[in-house]
PDB file of C-alpha atoms in Angstrom:
ATOM      1  CA  MET L   1    -138.417 -29.212  -9.453  1.00  0.00           C
ATOM      2  CA  LYS L   2    -139.863 -27.258  -6.520  1.00  0.00           C
ATOM      3  CA  ASP L   3    -142.775 -28.582  -4.463  1.00  0.00           C
ATOM      4  CA  ILE L   4    -146.179 -27.151  -5.314  1.00  0.00           C
ATOM      5  CA  ILE L   5    -147.343 -24.939  -2.442  1.00  0.00           C
ATOM      6  CA  ASN L   6    -151.121 -24.693  -2.075  1.00  0.00           C
ATOM      7  CA  VAL L   7    -152.284 -21.423  -0.540  1.00  0.00           C
ATOM      8  CA  ALA L   8    -155.493 -19.679   0.495  1.00  0.00           C
ATOM      9  CA  LEU L   9    -155.998 -15.907   0.320  1.00  0.00           C
ATOM     10  CA  VAL L  10    -158.182 -14.216   2.948  1.00  0.00           C
ATOM     11  CA  ASP L  11    -158.759 -10.477   2.540  1.00  0.00           C
ATOM     12  CA  ASP L  12    -161.834  -8.241   2.425  1.00  0.00           C
ATOM     13  CA  GLU L  13    -160.463  -6.282  -0.551  1.00  0.00           C
ATOM     14  CA  ALA L  14    -161.582  -8.126  -3.690  1.00  0.00           C
ATOM     15  CA  LEU L  15    -159.194  -6.227  -5.964  1.00  0.00           C
ATOM     16  CA  PHE L  16    -156.273  -7.077  -3.689  1.00  0.00           C
ATOM     17  CA  ILE L  17    -157.131 -10.781  -3.824  1.00  0.00           C
ATOM     18  CA  GLU L  18    -157.414 -10.597  -7.600  1.00  0.00           C
ATOM     19  CA  GLY L  19    -154.039  -8.875  -7.799  1.00  0.00           C
ATOM     20  CA  ILE L  20    -152.247 -11.423  -5.607  1.00  0.00           C
ATOM     21  CA  SER L  21    -153.931 -14.292  -7.466  1.00  0.00           C
ATOM     22  CA  LEU L  22    -152.685 -12.823 -10.747  1.00  0.00           C
ATOM     23  CA  ILE L  23    -149.148 -12.584  -9.354  1.00  0.00           C
ATOM     24  CA  PHE L  24    -149.197 -16.223  -8.266  1.00  0.00           C
ATOM     25  CA  SER L  25    -150.580 -17.348 -11.625  1.00  0.00           C
ATOM     26  CA  ASN L  26    -147.117 -16.577 -12.982  1.00  0.00           C
ATOM     27  CA  VAL L  27    -145.296 -18.484 -10.222  1.00  0.00           C
ATOM     28  CA  ASP L  28    -144.959 -22.169 -11.114  1.00  0.00           C
ATOM     29  CA  ASN L  29    -144.812 -23.605  -7.596  1.00  0.00           C
ATOM     30  CA  ILE L  30    -147.552 -21.549  -5.875  1.00  0.00           C
ATOM     31  CA  ASN L  31    -151.170 -22.549  -6.398  1.00  0.00           C
ATOM     32  CA  VAL L  32    -154.132 -20.537  -5.036  1.00  0.00           C
ATOM     33  CA  ILE L  33    -156.786 -23.142  -4.240  1.00  0.00           C
ATOM     34  CA  THR L  34    -159.333 -20.904  -2.500  1.00  0.00           C
ATOM     35  CA  THR L  35    -160.047 -17.294  -1.561  1.00  0.00           C
ATOM     36  CA  ALA L  36    -162.283 -15.754   1.106  1.00  0.00           C
ATOM     37  CA  ASN L  37    -163.430 -12.203   1.824  1.00  0.00           C
ATOM     38  CA  ASN L  38    -163.528 -12.607   5.620  1.00  0.00           C
ATOM     39  CA  GLY L  39    -162.490 -14.890   8.445  1.00  0.00           C
ATOM     40  CA  LEU L  40    -165.862 -16.545   8.963  1.00  0.00           C
ATOM     41  CA  GLU L  41    -166.069 -17.481   5.292  1.00  0.00           C
ATOM     42  CA  PHE L  42    -162.601 -19.032   5.452  1.00  0.00           C
ATOM     43  CA  LEU L  43    -163.354 -21.006   8.625  1.00  0.00           C
ATOM     44  CA  GLU L  44    -166.493 -22.334   6.951  1.00  0.00           C
ATOM     45  CA  TYR L  45    -164.341 -23.472   4.035  1.00  0.00           C
ATOM     46  CA  LEU L  46    -161.914 -25.230   6.400  1.00  0.00           C
ATOM     47  CA  ASP L  47    -164.767 -26.981   8.205  1.00  0.00           C
ATOM     48  CA  LYS L  48    -166.180 -28.317   4.927  1.00  0.00           C
ATOM     49  CA  LYS L  49    -162.862 -29.030   3.203  1.00  0.00           C
ATOM     50  CA  GLU L  50    -162.134 -32.673   2.457  1.00  0.00           C
ATOM     51  CA  PRO L  51    -159.045 -33.941   4.325  1.00  0.00           C
ATOM     52  CA  SER L  52    -157.560 -34.963   0.981  1.00  0.00           C
ATOM     53  CA  THR L  53    -157.724 -31.383  -0.336  1.00  0.00           C
ATOM     54  CA  PRO L  54    -154.194 -29.947   0.000  1.00  0.00           C
ATOM     55  CA  LEU L  55    -153.728 -26.622   1.786  1.00  0.00           C
ATOM     56  CA  ASP L  56    -150.299 -25.622   3.056  1.00  0.00           C
ATOM     57  CA  ILE L  57    -150.485 -21.909   3.880  1.00  0.00           C
ATOM     58  CA  ALA L  58    -153.208 -19.349   4.587  1.00  0.00           C
ATOM     59  CA  ILE L  59    -152.287 -15.764   3.696  1.00  0.00           C
ATOM     60  CA  ILE L  60    -154.534 -13.413   5.659  1.00  0.00           C
ATOM     61  CA  ASP L  61    -155.137  -9.741   6.355  1.00  0.00           C
ATOM     62  CA  ILE L  62    -155.686  -8.308   9.851  1.00  0.00           C
ATOM     63  CA  GLN L  63    -158.299  -5.604   9.327  1.00  0.00           C
ATOM     64  CA  MET L  64    -161.444  -7.508   8.302  1.00  0.00           C
ATOM     65  CA  LYS L  65    -165.066  -7.697   9.425  1.00  0.00           C
ATOM     66  CA  PRO L  66    -166.955  -9.377  11.030  1.00  0.00           C
ATOM     67  CA  MET L  67    -163.915 -11.399  12.203  1.00  0.00           C
ATOM     68  CA  ASP L  68    -160.506  -9.697  12.234  1.00  0.00           C
ATOM     69  CA  GLY L  69    -157.157 -11.361  11.630  1.00  0.00           C
ATOM     70  CA  PHE L  70    -156.392 -11.781  15.322  1.00  0.00           C
ATOM     71  CA  GLU L  71    -159.563 -13.793  15.916  1.00  0.00           C
ATOM     72  CA  LEU L  72    -159.036 -15.769  12.731  1.00  0.00           C
ATOM     73  CA  VAL L  73    -155.479 -16.776  13.631  1.00  0.00           C
ATOM     74  CA  GLU L  74    -156.579 -17.879  17.094  1.00  0.00           C
ATOM     75  CA  SER L  75    -159.358 -19.996  15.580  1.00  0.00           C
ATOM     76  CA  ILE L  76    -157.012 -21.530  13.006  1.00  0.00           C
ATOM     77  CA  LYS L  77    -154.367 -22.392  15.571  1.00  0.00           C
ATOM     78  CA  ASP L  78    -157.022 -23.860  17.868  1.00  0.00           C
ATOM     79  CA  LYS L  79    -158.591 -26.168  15.288  1.00  0.00           C
ATOM     80  CA  TYR L  80    -156.088 -26.479  12.430  1.00  0.00           C
ATOM     81  CA  GLN L  81    -152.667 -26.374  14.054  1.00  0.00           C
ATOM     82  CA  ASP L  82    -150.828 -27.823  11.046  1.00  0.00           C
ATOM     83  CA  LEU L  83    -151.983 -25.018   8.746  1.00  0.00           C
ATOM     84  CA  LYS L  84    -149.253 -22.395   8.439  1.00  0.00           C
ATOM     85  CA  VAL L  85    -150.298 -18.738   8.450  1.00  0.00           C
ATOM     86  CA  ILE L  86    -148.683 -15.731   6.807  1.00  0.00           C
ATOM     87  CA  VAL L  87    -150.072 -12.292   7.652  1.00  0.00           C
ATOM     88  CA  LEU L  88    -150.029  -9.828   4.756  1.00  0.00           C
ATOM     89  CA  SER L  89    -151.024  -6.479   6.211  1.00  0.00           C
ATOM     90  CA  SER L  90    -150.398  -2.735   6.093  1.00  0.00           C
ATOM     91  CA  HIS L  91    -150.326  -2.724   9.933  1.00  0.00           C
ATOM     92  CA  TYR L  92    -146.595  -3.427  10.188  1.00  0.00           C
ATOM     93  CA  LYS L  93    -145.883  -2.335  13.760  1.00  0.00           C
ATOM     94  CA  SER L  94    -143.860  -4.020  16.494  1.00  0.00           C
ATOM     95  CA  ASN L  95    -146.772  -4.662  18.854  1.00  0.00           C
ATOM     96  CA  ILE L  96    -148.892  -6.203  16.081  1.00  0.00           C
ATOM     97  CA  VAL L  97    -146.032  -8.209  14.547  1.00  0.00           C
ATOM     98  CA  GLY L  98    -145.011  -9.511  17.962  1.00  0.00           C
ATOM     99  CA  HIS L  99    -148.535 -10.401  19.032  1.00  0.00           C
ATOM    100  CA  MET L 100    -149.416 -12.154  15.761  1.00  0.00           C
ATOM    101  CA  ILE L 101    -146.235 -14.204  15.771  1.00  0.00           C
ATOM    102  CA  LYS L 102    -146.865 -15.024  19.405  1.00  0.00           C
ATOM    103  CA  LEU L 103    -150.189 -16.500  18.298  1.00  0.00           C
ATOM    104  CA  GLY L 104    -148.350 -18.815  15.922  1.00  0.00           C
ATOM    105  CA  VAL L 105    -148.064 -16.876  12.664  1.00  0.00           C
ATOM    106  CA  SER L 106    -145.135 -18.093  10.546  1.00  0.00           C
ATOM    107  CA  ALA L 107    -144.379 -14.774   8.827  1.00  0.00           C
ATOM    108  CA  PHE L 108    -145.586 -11.169   8.750  1.00  0.00           C
ATOM    109  CA  ILE L 109    -145.245  -9.384   5.410  1.00  0.00           C
ATOM    110  CA  PRO L 110    -146.179  -5.715   4.851  1.00  0.00           C
ATOM    111  CA  LYS L 111    -148.612  -5.102   1.986  1.00  0.00           C
ATOM    112  CA  ASN L 112    -146.145  -2.834   0.238  1.00  0.00           C
ATOM    113  CA  ALA L 113    -143.670  -5.710  -0.138  1.00  0.00           C
ATOM    114  CA  ASN L 114    -142.568  -6.716  -3.619  1.00  0.00           C
ATOM    115  CA  LYS L 115    -143.428  -9.979  -5.362  1.00  0.00           C
ATOM    116  CA  GLN L 116    -140.053 -11.608  -4.718  1.00  0.00           C
ATOM    117  CA  LEU L 117    -140.209 -11.027  -0.964  1.00  0.00           C
ATOM    118  CA  LEU L 118    -143.670 -12.579  -0.778  1.00  0.00           C
ATOM    119  CA  VAL L 119    -142.645 -15.594  -2.856  1.00  0.00           C
ATOM    120  CA  THR L 120    -139.474 -16.040  -0.784  1.00  0.00           C
ATOM    121  CA  ALA L 121    -141.510 -15.880   2.444  1.00  0.00           C
ATOM    122  CA  ILE L 122    -143.987 -18.483   1.187  1.00  0.00           C
ATOM    123  CA  GLU L 123    -141.217 -20.858   0.108  1.00  0.00           C
ATOM    124  CA  SER L 124    -139.350 -20.405   3.391  1.00  0.00           C
ATOM    125  CA  VAL L 125    -142.469 -20.983   5.500  1.00  0.00           C
ATOM    126  CA  HIS L 126    -143.280 -24.087   3.473  1.00  0.00           C
ATOM    127  CA  GLN L 127    -139.771 -25.477   3.915  1.00  0.00           C
ATOM    128  CA  SER L 128    -138.783 -24.419   7.428  1.00  0.00           C
ATOM    129  CA  GLY L 129    -142.005 -23.226   9.081  1.00  0.00           C
ATOM    130  CA  VAL L 130    -140.986 -19.584   9.549  1.00  0.00           C
ATOM    131  CA  TYR L 131    -139.685 -16.535   7.684  1.00  0.00           C
ATOM    132  CA  PHE L 132    -138.298 -13.436   9.398  1.00  0.00           C
ATOM    133  CA  THR L 133    -136.327 -10.499   8.078  1.00  0.00           C
ATOM    134  CA  GLU L 134    -133.861  -8.411  10.065  1.00  0.00           C
ATOM    135  CA  SER L 135    -136.620  -5.784  10.428  1.00  0.00           C
ATOM    136  CA  ASP L 136    -138.924  -8.428  11.900  1.00  0.00           C
ATOM    137  CA  LYS L 137    -136.212  -9.406  14.356  1.00  0.00           C
ATOM    138  CA  GLU L 138    -135.748  -5.789  15.461  1.00  0.00           C
ATOM    139  CA  MET L 139    -139.512  -5.432  15.942  1.00  0.00           C
ATOM    140  CA  LEU L 140    -139.663  -8.649  17.964  1.00  0.00           C
ATOM    141  CA  ILE L 141    -136.895  -7.439  20.260  1.00  0.00           C
ATOM    142  CA  GLN L 142    -138.669  -4.080  20.617  1.00  0.00           C
ATOM    143  CA  TYR L 143    -141.907  -5.933  21.379  1.00  0.00           C
ATOM    144  CA  MET L 144    -140.226  -8.128  23.984  1.00  0.00           C
ATOM    145  CA  ASN L 145    -138.720  -5.108  25.709  1.00  0.00           C
ATOM    146  CA  SER L 146    -141.933  -3.101  25.627  1.00  0.00           C
ATOM    147  CA  GLY L 147    -143.792  -2.526  28.870  1.00  0.00           C
ATOM    148  CA  SER L 148    -147.188  -2.474  27.157  1.00  0.00           C
ATOM    149  CA  LYS L 149    -148.024  -5.719  25.415  1.00  0.00           C
ATOM    150  CA  LYS L 150    -150.706  -8.357  25.755  1.00  0.00           C
ATOM    151  CA  ILE L 151    -148.372 -11.305  25.625  1.00  0.00           C
ATOM    152  CA  SER L 152    -144.703 -11.626  26.485  1.00  0.00           C
ATOM    153  CA  LEU L 153    -142.168 -13.475  24.383  1.00  0.00           C
ATOM    154  CA  SER L 154    -139.715 -13.276  27.267  1.00  0.00           C
ATOM    155  CA  PRO L 155    -139.198 -16.361  29.417  1.00  0.00           C
ATOM    156  CA  ILE L 156    -140.409 -16.460  33.002  1.00  0.00           C
ATOM    157  CA  GLU L 157    -137.300 -18.470  33.862  1.00  0.00           C
ATOM    158  CA  GLU L 158    -133.939 -18.658  32.132  1.00  0.00           C
ATOM    159  CA  LEU L 159    -133.275 -21.738  30.031  1.00  0.00           C
ATOM    160  CA  SER L 160    -130.650 -24.183  31.226  1.00  0.00           C
ATOM    161  CA  GLY L 161    -127.697 -25.182  29.076  1.00  0.00           C
ATOM    162  CA  ARG L 162    -129.376 -28.476  28.190  1.00  0.00           C
ATOM    163  CA  GLU L 163    -132.614 -26.710  27.291  1.00  0.00           C
ATOM    164  CA  ILE L 164    -130.724 -24.331  24.994  1.00  0.00           C
ATOM    165  CA  GLU L 165    -129.199 -27.380  23.266  1.00  0.00           C
ATOM    166  CA  VAL L 166    -132.697 -28.774  22.761  1.00  0.00           C
ATOM    167  CA  VAL L 167    -133.971 -25.435  21.438  1.00  0.00           C
ATOM    168  CA  LYS L 168    -131.155 -25.275  18.878  1.00  0.00           C
ATOM    169  CA  LEU L 169    -131.932 -28.788  17.648  1.00  0.00           C
ATOM    170  CA  ILE L 170    -135.660 -28.031  17.464  1.00  0.00           C
ATOM    171  CA  CYS L 171    -134.913 -24.949  15.369  1.00  0.00           C
ATOM    172  CA  GLN L 172    -132.858 -27.167  13.044  1.00  0.00           C
ATOM    173  CA  GLU L 173    -136.072 -29.175  12.462  1.00  0.00           C
ATOM    174  CA  ASN L 174    -134.984 -32.301  14.334  1.00  0.00           C
ATOM    175  CA  THR L 175    -137.737 -34.570  15.635  1.00  0.00           C
ATOM    176  CA  ASN L 176    -137.920 -35.554  19.296  1.00  0.00           C
ATOM    177  CA  GLN L 177    -136.435 -38.945  18.402  1.00  0.00           C
ATOM    178  CA  GLU L 178    -133.564 -37.384  16.459  1.00  0.00           C
ATOM    179  CA  ILE L 179    -132.822 -34.980  19.327  1.00  0.00           C
ATOM    180  CA  ALA L 180    -132.865 -37.881  21.785  1.00  0.00           C
ATOM    181  CA  GLU L 181    -130.324 -39.778  19.678  1.00  0.00           C
ATOM    182  CA  LYS L 182    -128.044 -36.758  19.303  1.00  0.00           C
ATOM    183  CA  LEU L 183    -128.082 -36.015  23.055  1.00  0.00           C
ATOM    184  CA  PHE L 184    -128.073 -39.677  24.157  1.00  0.00           C
ATOM    185  CA  LEU L 185    -131.358 -39.238  26.013  1.00  0.00           C
ATOM    186  CA  SER L 186    -134.736 -40.957  25.830  1.00  0.00           C
ATOM    187  CA  LYS L 187    -137.492 -39.639  23.593  1.00  0.00           C
ATOM    188  CA  ARG L 188    -139.696 -39.150  26.680  1.00  0.00           C
ATOM    189  CA  THR L 189    -137.001 -36.988  28.294  1.00  0.00           C
ATOM    190  CA  ILE L 190    -136.859 -34.783  25.191  1.00  0.00           C
ATOM    191  CA  GLU L 191    -140.659 -34.497  25.173  1.00  0.00           C
ATOM    192  CA  ASN L 192    -140.508 -33.334  28.794  1.00  0.00           C
ATOM    193  CA  HIS L 193    -137.734 -30.850  27.951  1.00  0.00           C
ATOM    194  CA  ARG L 194    -139.774 -29.483  25.030  1.00  0.00           C
ATOM    195  CA  GLN L 195    -142.873 -28.918  27.145  1.00  0.00           C
ATOM    196  CA  ARG L 196    -140.883 -27.298  29.961  1.00  0.00           C
ATOM    197  CA  ILE L 197    -139.181 -25.006  27.450  1.00  0.00           C
ATOM    198  CA  LEU L 198    -142.546 -23.992  25.961  1.00  0.00           C
ATOM    199  CA  ASP L 199    -143.820 -23.252  29.470  1.00  0.00           C
ATOM    200  CA  LYS L 200    -140.745 -21.190  30.349  1.00  0.00           C
ATOM    201  CA  VAL L 201    -140.751 -19.200  27.126  1.00  0.00           C
ATOM    202  CA  GLY L 202    -144.521 -18.758  27.124  1.00  0.00           C
ATOM    203  CA  ALA L 203    -144.862 -20.078  23.567  1.00  0.00           C
ATOM    204  CA  LYS L 204    -147.809 -22.143  22.348  1.00  0.00           C
ATOM    205  CA  ASN L 205    -145.991 -24.051  19.636  1.00  0.00           C
ATOM    206  CA  THR L 206    -142.739 -24.586  17.774  1.00  0.00           C
ATOM    207  CA  VAL L 207    -143.144 -21.368  15.776  1.00  0.00           C
ATOM    208  CA  GLY L 208    -143.233 -19.352  18.989  1.00  0.00           C
ATOM    209  CA  LEU L 209    -140.171 -21.212  20.196  1.00  0.00           C
ATOM    210  CA  VAL L 210    -138.267 -20.415  17.004  1.00  0.00           C
ATOM    211  CA  VAL L 211    -139.266 -16.755  17.383  1.00  0.00           C
ATOM    212  CA  TYR L 212    -137.865 -16.740  20.913  1.00  0.00           C
ATOM    213  CA  ALA L 213    -134.639 -18.404  19.754  1.00  0.00           C
ATOM    214  CA  ILE L 214    -134.136 -15.891  16.924  1.00  0.00           C
ATOM    215  CA  ALA L 215    -134.914 -12.877  19.097  1.00  0.00           C
ATOM    216  CA  ASN L 216    -132.478 -14.098  21.755  1.00  0.00           C
ATOM    217  CA  GLN L 217    -129.757 -14.994  19.248  1.00  0.00           C
ATOM    218  CA  ILE L 218    -129.921 -18.708  20.042  1.00  0.00           C
ATOM    219  CA  HIS L 219    -130.756 -19.468  16.416  1.00  0.00           C
ATOM    220  CA  PRO L 220    -129.902 -17.400  13.308  1.00  0.00           C
ATOM    221  CA  LEU L 221    -132.522 -15.980  10.973  1.00  0.00           C
ATOM    222  CA  PRO L 222    -133.591 -18.616   8.392  1.00  0.00           C
TER     223      PRO L 222
END
């Protein structure tokens, strides 16, 4: 039996939320526990939510008022780092996909996607933390090579052979302790490697690191 995945829907189109909720009502392992019509409303919910209330993934739109998706993702990742975010938006362009994933989004799904793709993305994000298609990968590479972007996914310095080993093991969901045991190093050494890698790549978290690894063919698409 599959794990129940508890999700929140954040979109300023009421009919869209109703439609997605109806879709999920026929999916046994996905449970919509709350909806919000804008970012501020959702942040208020998170602030008041009891710690015991389960919430695994927030599915949000970009174009909302008074707080857009960019601001909402930054706020979520600042205060609720364990909450995974999937962007479901019609703005499926390389600069937006790249920037949102750089902020820590686990997946970016266009609004014209079919039900199965959305369900697959949710299950993948719940299990492995990220979901990217080949199209996403192409957009990320295009974003990285673009001269006009707010944030770079390219490293300031090249990774060493040891750091690439660590990146591969991180992408395989190994903990710092497990990586230390596999490489015959101390946990503290792995923690130092991880932070140096994040600094080199310019990523804020593990999601950003996985994005870098996929885009640079260090790790295959999940």
